[in-house]
Amino acid sequence: MKGQLAKGTFKITKLILRQDRFKIIIWLAGILFTTLATALAYPSLYKTDEEIQAMALTLQNPAMVAMLGPGYPPEAYNTAVRFGHEMLLFTVVAVAVMNILMVGKTMRQDEEEGRIELVRSLPVGRLAYLNAAALEVFLVNGLLALLTGFGLGALDISGMDWESSFLYGCVLGAFGLAFASVTALFAQLMETTRAATMFSFAFLIVAYIIRAAGDVSNETVSMISPLGWAVRTEVFYSNDWRPVIFALVFAAAAGVLAFYLNNIRDMGTGFLPERKGRSRASRFLQTLPGFVVRLERTQIVSWGIGVFLLGASYGSIVNDLESYLQELDYLQDFLNADSGNSLLEQFLGLVLAILSLIGSVPTLIVLFKLKSEEQKNRMEHFYSRPVSRYRMMAAFFGTAVGVSVLMQAMAALGLWSALYVTMEEPLDAVDLFRSAFVYLPALWALAGAAVLIIGFFPKAANLLWLYLVYCFFVLYLKDLLDLPEWLTRLSVFEHIPDTLKENIDWLSLTVLTAIAAVAAAAGMIGYRRRDLAG
């Protein structure tokens, strides 16, 4: 009887891989290209001993420790060590996002939309679909680990021997499996795909915050977080394989628990059921904007809290950063000569840009919820009544605009609150909030693009998520890779001035806002004219 639980696993695995093949190829190609292209760029950086020492000292300050993980002795830094220290954590986060989206779709969305029920009506085992999803995750992460290891080793860069290269790849694969198992576990606990994915991302954000706080103040605290384990592999330096083993054990434990819970729960249910709503709707809920806000309420609140905590975590180390800089006159001279701006200004500008990128995620999620509801045939109920598609799209777009403002406010509030508590002379709140709100036209341009895609090309929605990844790639690596200006200017965030260092460019902000309005208007027209689920 037990052997029948897995019946049909391999056939379903082939089906899932065929269904997800394009997404898998895009994710793997994007991560590999970014990793290998960045590694190739490192040998041409920091050519003199003075530059290397300045860079090594920079990586020791609390701000960089919170962002990248604990550093190494200055004399240990070479091309490979620099690459491992600066790139590993962000690449692990990217791999975690890939696994959360992939597992959430396969293990919960397919069940929520009735596909698993259809498969189970055939002669297959009860655990066959879950087995197939696990095999897909294992194959994707294993392939990523092997390709990354072979790719880095084949570059023949000083310090990147084969053992270190394969450790780098295994870190990506092992921690990808860890976050995949966490998502699989949440998929059993929650009733909906949205809740499972949201809690998985919340786990990732909390893990990052705990690691950042622990790396700056207490190493024991950092070891609570899986991301804290990842940075302690010390790839290309001491090459510690133990965190990889910890990650695999953690993934196995969470995976076994997910399998057990899946086997004992009823299809379409979760162990943490959704809270029942009120018996009567409020007046606000009876309006279209009220309906959209209610639909996205949990997501908006969760993302708002997450953005606030991220802002606060970065703001809490700024005072330590200033103290660190005051003790290193040589480093201050080097940085000011190189960029014309203090490290504090550079750090706060980078933090606001990163928080704005993160804030764009819930903004887009709100809009793409309309597409999701349409695919589930739920919008037909509205449009069979006297409800205009224009009004419906306008309600979603207006909510997305409101969410963008809320996210920027929460980011600035979190950052300023921590600065107010930790600094004797914190930055002026007005300046900080202005620097956060100046990114709003970029978020609105993304929202306008989302409406345009939903109106004309609903099946191409994933392209906007890839563009968001590209924006992060440009933000983080443009200086490192010395990208040409035309390539960086393709990112909408590169048209936003950093008001902590320069005056507001009203022309750029006006143009972005106009683009957002035109794209949204065109998208609404397209949505009105096209067939549903088109």
XYZ file of C-alpha atoms in Angstrom, residues 56-419:
364
model
C 39.074 45.778 2.589
C 38.640 48.440 5.268
C 35.333 49.507 3.740
C 33.990 45.956 4.008
C 34.797 45.925 7.737
C 32.426 48.773 8.618
C 29.072 47.901 10.237
C 27.024 49.052 7.267
C 28.755 46.681 4.854
C 28.751 43.870 7.429
C 24.976 44.236 7.748
C 24.577 44.231 3.972
C 27.096 41.538 2.950
C 28.077 39.589 6.065
C 31.206 39.551 8.244
C 34.487 40.378 6.540
C 37.947 38.846 6.612
C 41.408 40.153 7.575
C 42.517 42.872 5.091
C 45.550 40.853 4.012
C 43.310 37.920 3.013
C 41.514 39.791 0.236
C 42.245 38.791 -3.334
C 40.064 38.604 -6.433
C 38.263 35.425 -5.398
C 37.735 36.429 -1.757
C 36.325 39.809 -2.792
C 33.933 38.141 -5.199
C 32.734 35.593 -2.630
C 32.228 38.180 0.076
C 30.374 40.714 -2.055
C 28.266 38.391 -4.215
C 27.375 35.251 -2.225
C 24.619 36.594 0.036
C 22.701 38.452 -2.677
C 22.918 35.449 -4.983
C 21.573 33.165 -2.241
C 18.642 35.576 -1.764
C 17.942 35.474 -5.528
C 17.994 31.660 -5.476
C 15.652 31.685 -2.455
C 13.173 33.890 -4.347
C 13.332 31.509 -7.327
C 12.529 28.522 -5.101
C 9.733 30.275 -3.203
C 7.952 31.217 -6.432
C 8.521 27.826 -8.039
C 7.402 25.734 -5.054
C 4.491 28.005 -4.196
C 3.127 27.615 -7.697
C 3.660 23.863 -7.932
C 2.621 22.781 -4.447
C -0.232 25.149 -3.660
C -1.437 27.060 -6.715
C -1.947 23.897 -8.761
C -4.035 22.501 -5.902
C -5.965 25.736 -5.418
C -6.882 25.868 -9.109
C -7.972 22.207 -9.252
C -5.132 20.756 -11.340
C -3.942 18.355 -8.641
C -7.491 17.070 -8.180
C -7.601 16.322 -11.892
C -4.264 14.483 -11.715
C -5.367 12.469 -8.657
C -8.458 11.299 -10.528
C -6.020 9.243 -12.591
C -4.269 6.082 -11.298
C -1.521 7.916 -9.371
C -0.412 7.832 -5.738
C -1.501 10.359 -3.119
C 2.060 11.695 -2.751
C 2.989 11.472 -6.439
C 2.454 15.176 -7.169
C 4.389 16.259 -4.083
C 7.167 13.814 -4.974
C 7.281 15.246 -8.489
C 7.462 18.809 -7.170
C 10.295 17.797 -4.831
C 12.162 16.124 -7.693
C 11.790 19.259 -9.820
C 13.221 21.423 -7.036
C 16.081 18.986 -6.447
C 16.940 18.838 -10.152
C 16.836 22.614 -10.629
C 18.964 23.386 -7.565
C 21.348 20.530 -8.305
C 21.782 21.756 -11.867
C 22.370 25.299 -10.599
C 25.041 24.064 -8.178
C 26.865 22.049 -10.856
C 26.732 24.715 -13.563
C 27.867 27.442 -11.158
C 30.731 25.295 -9.854
C 31.908 24.315 -13.332
C 31.493 27.872 -14.631
C 33.509 29.548 -11.875
C 36.201 26.872 -11.987
C 36.527 27.135 -15.760
C 37.130 30.903 -15.572
C 40.610 30.172 -14.187
C 40.619 33.279 -11.980
C 43.276 33.589 -9.286
C 42.025 32.049 -6.040
C 39.031 30.306 -7.639
C 40.149 26.681 -7.424
C 37.760 23.851 -8.170
C 36.900 23.079 -4.536
C 36.019 26.705 -3.789
C 34.040 27.047 -7.012
C 31.964 23.964 -6.288
C 31.436 25.104 -2.688
C 30.017 28.373 -4.049
C 27.668 26.401 -6.298
C 26.700 23.998 -3.500
C 25.860 26.918 -1.207
C 23.374 28.167 -3.812
C 21.882 24.719 -4.330
C 21.692 23.735 -0.645
C 20.151 26.960 0.579
C 17.807 26.974 -2.407
C 16.566 23.580 -1.208
C 16.242 24.944 2.336
C 13.924 27.767 1.268
C 12.045 25.424 -1.066
C 11.334 23.130 1.902
C 10.151 26.068 4.013
C 7.759 27.077 1.221
C 6.514 23.484 0.933
C 5.836 23.521 4.666
C 3.892 26.776 4.486
C 1.966 25.323 1.535
C 0.588 22.688 3.898
C -0.158 25.108 6.735
C -1.956 27.748 4.649
C -5.144 27.452 2.627
C -4.132 29.692 -0.270
C -1.181 30.218 -2.574
C -1.048 33.872 -1.604
C -0.733 33.089 2.106
C 1.885 30.373 1.569
C 4.010 32.598 -0.659
C 3.590 35.618 1.604
C 4.733 33.745 4.713
C 7.660 32.262 2.793
C 8.826 35.731 1.759
C 8.269 36.911 5.337
C 10.548 34.083 6.505
C 13.201 35.232 4.016
C 12.969 38.868 5.155
C 13.117 37.938 8.840
C 16.079 35.654 8.153
C 17.899 38.546 6.454
C 17.144 40.970 9.311
C 18.259 38.504 11.987
C 21.465 37.792 10.072
C 22.205 41.500 9.638
C 21.612 42.265 13.314
C 23.649 39.257 14.429
C 26.567 39.928 12.094
C 26.868 43.477 13.437
C 26.404 42.788 17.150
C 26.232 39.100 18.122
C 27.351 36.145 16.033
C 25.177 33.740 18.035
C 22.056 35.621 16.945
C 23.164 35.410 13.307
C 23.394 31.622 13.542
C 19.630 31.479 14.087
C 19.163 32.513 10.452
C 19.850 30.212 7.482
C 21.375 33.226 5.727
C 23.751 33.528 8.674
C 24.920 29.990 7.953
C 25.429 30.815 4.268
C 27.874 33.691 4.822
C 29.894 31.556 7.245
C 30.943 29.163 4.532
C 33.679 31.766 3.870
C 33.900 30.723 0.232
C 37.335 31.244 -1.390
C 38.810 31.959 2.073
C 38.528 29.043 4.542
C 35.948 27.015 2.525
C 33.831 25.709 5.413
C 31.449 23.011 4.151
C 29.574 22.590 7.447
C 26.901 25.262 6.749
C 26.051 23.433 3.518
C 25.467 20.266 5.543
C 23.339 22.223 8.036
C 21.255 23.615 5.163
C 20.687 20.156 3.685
C 19.672 18.725 7.086
C 17.319 21.674 7.606
C 15.843 21.167 4.124
C 15.383 17.445 4.762
C 13.667 18.014 8.118
C 11.291 20.671 6.767
C 10.652 18.546 3.672
C 9.785 15.414 5.672
C 7.378 17.432 7.827
C 5.784 18.909 4.688
C 5.319 15.412 3.244
C 3.729 14.186 6.473
C 1.320 17.115 6.695
C 0.397 16.759 3.025
C -0.432 13.105 3.579
C -2.813 13.723 6.490
C -4.629 16.883 5.377
C -7.626 17.118 3.075
C -7.170 18.639 -0.360
C -7.941 22.329 -0.545
C -7.506 22.865 3.188
C -4.701 24.022 5.460
C -3.819 23.467 9.093
C -4.118 27.218 9.672
C -7.480 28.024 8.062
C -8.365 31.491 6.843
C -10.200 33.609 9.396
C -13.900 33.981 8.660
C -15.063 37.398 7.610
C -17.950 39.478 8.912
C -21.504 38.423 8.110
C -22.282 41.865 6.659
C -20.046 44.002 4.463
C -19.206 47.556 5.470
C -20.071 50.454 3.176
C -16.440 50.785 2.155
C -16.226 47.092 1.273
C -19.234 47.508 -1.012
C -17.211 49.863 -3.233
C -14.678 48.625 -5.783
C -11.684 50.279 -4.045
C -12.868 48.787 -0.746
C -13.131 45.360 -2.340
C -9.587 45.590 -3.733
C -8.146 46.813 -0.417
C -9.925 44.019 1.458
C -8.668 41.477 -1.052
C -5.071 42.623 -0.576
C -5.239 43.733 3.071
C -3.082 40.990 4.553
C -0.489 41.326 1.824
C -0.299 45.115 2.172
C 0.070 45.005 5.954
C 2.696 42.265 5.831
C 4.824 44.006 3.212
C 4.475 47.319 5.035
C 5.772 45.797 8.273
C 8.591 44.065 6.405
C 9.716 47.265 4.664
C 9.563 49.177 7.973
C 11.726 46.553 9.706
C 14.237 46.542 6.870
C 14.502 50.324 7.019
C 14.913 50.206 10.787
C 17.570 47.497 10.594
C 19.667 49.551 8.179
C 19.101 52.773 10.109
C 20.229 51.177 13.367
C 23.806 50.738 12.110
C 24.330 54.216 10.649
C 25.647 55.587 13.946
C 28.232 52.795 14.080
C 29.126 53.606 10.487
C 29.813 57.247 11.329
C 31.967 56.261 14.313
C 33.858 53.826 12.134
C 34.566 56.481 9.510
C 35.768 59.011 12.071
C 38.453 56.554 13.159
C 39.707 55.994 9.601
C 40.866 59.279 8.089
C 42.693 57.421 5.320
C 39.508 55.686 4.236
C 37.536 58.931 4.299
C 40.115 60.631 2.094
C 40.099 57.750 -0.347
C 36.299 57.606 -0.634
C 35.837 61.357 -0.930
C 38.495 61.559 -3.591
C 36.883 58.735 -5.493
C 33.240 59.725 -5.459
C 32.921 63.199 -4.038
C 30.408 61.955 -1.462
C 30.795 60.520 2.026
C 30.280 56.840 2.663
C 27.281 57.736 4.859
C 25.575 59.497 1.946
C 26.423 56.648 -0.405
C 25.046 54.104 2.064
C 21.766 55.924 2.740
C 21.252 56.549 -0.982
C 21.785 52.856 -1.719
C 19.459 51.811 1.122
C 16.640 54.072 -0.111
C 17.042 52.727 -3.640
C 16.960 49.114 -2.402
C 13.908 49.773 -0.205
C 12.162 51.415 -3.175
C 12.852 48.361 -5.318
C 11.411 46.153 -2.587
C 8.421 48.478 -2.261
C 7.663 48.036 -5.948
C 6.993 44.320 -5.390
C 3.712 44.714 -3.424
C 2.737 47.511 -5.822
C 2.914 45.082 -8.739
C 1.378 42.230 -6.744
C -1.784 44.307 -6.234
C -2.163 44.836 -9.983
C -1.375 41.290 -11.016
C -4.020 40.092 -8.560
C -6.572 41.262 -11.137
C -4.966 38.993 -13.730
C -4.945 36.109 -11.253
C -8.627 36.555 -10.386
C -9.451 36.712 -14.081
C -7.646 33.439 -14.768
C -9.694 31.788 -12.021
C -12.910 32.980 -13.712
C -13.895 35.069 -10.700
C -14.166 38.365 -12.586
C -17.054 37.092 -14.705
C -19.258 37.386 -11.624
C -18.534 41.138 -11.496
C -18.828 41.794 -15.207
C -22.170 39.999 -15.397
C -23.425 42.890 -13.255
C -23.393 46.643 -14.037
C -19.648 46.943 -13.313
C -17.360 48.645 -15.809
C -13.976 47.138 -16.626
C -12.581 50.670 -16.593
C -13.738 51.145 -13.012
C -12.380 47.768 -11.953
C -8.952 48.405 -13.465
C -8.949 51.941 -12.060
C -9.695 50.535 -8.595
C -6.726 48.164 -8.796
C -4.436 50.839 -10.231
C -5.489 53.399 -7.614
C -4.870 50.864 -4.849
C -1.442 50.083 -6.290
C -0.570 53.788 -6.314
C -1.699 54.047 -2.690
C 0.385 50.998 -1.770
C 3.465 52.557 -3.399
C 3.045 55.677 -1.245
C 2.529 53.546 1.867
C 5.644 51.446 1.202
C 7.852 54.499 0.719
C 6.430 56.071 3.881
C 7.063 52.888 5.901
C 10.616 52.618 4.536
C 11.397 56.236 5.434
C 9.680 55.911 8.822
C 11.649 52.774 9.701
C 14.926 54.321 8.617
C 14.288 57.647 10.385
C 13.051 55.973 13.598
C 16.275 54.018 13.943
C 18.370 57.110 13.127
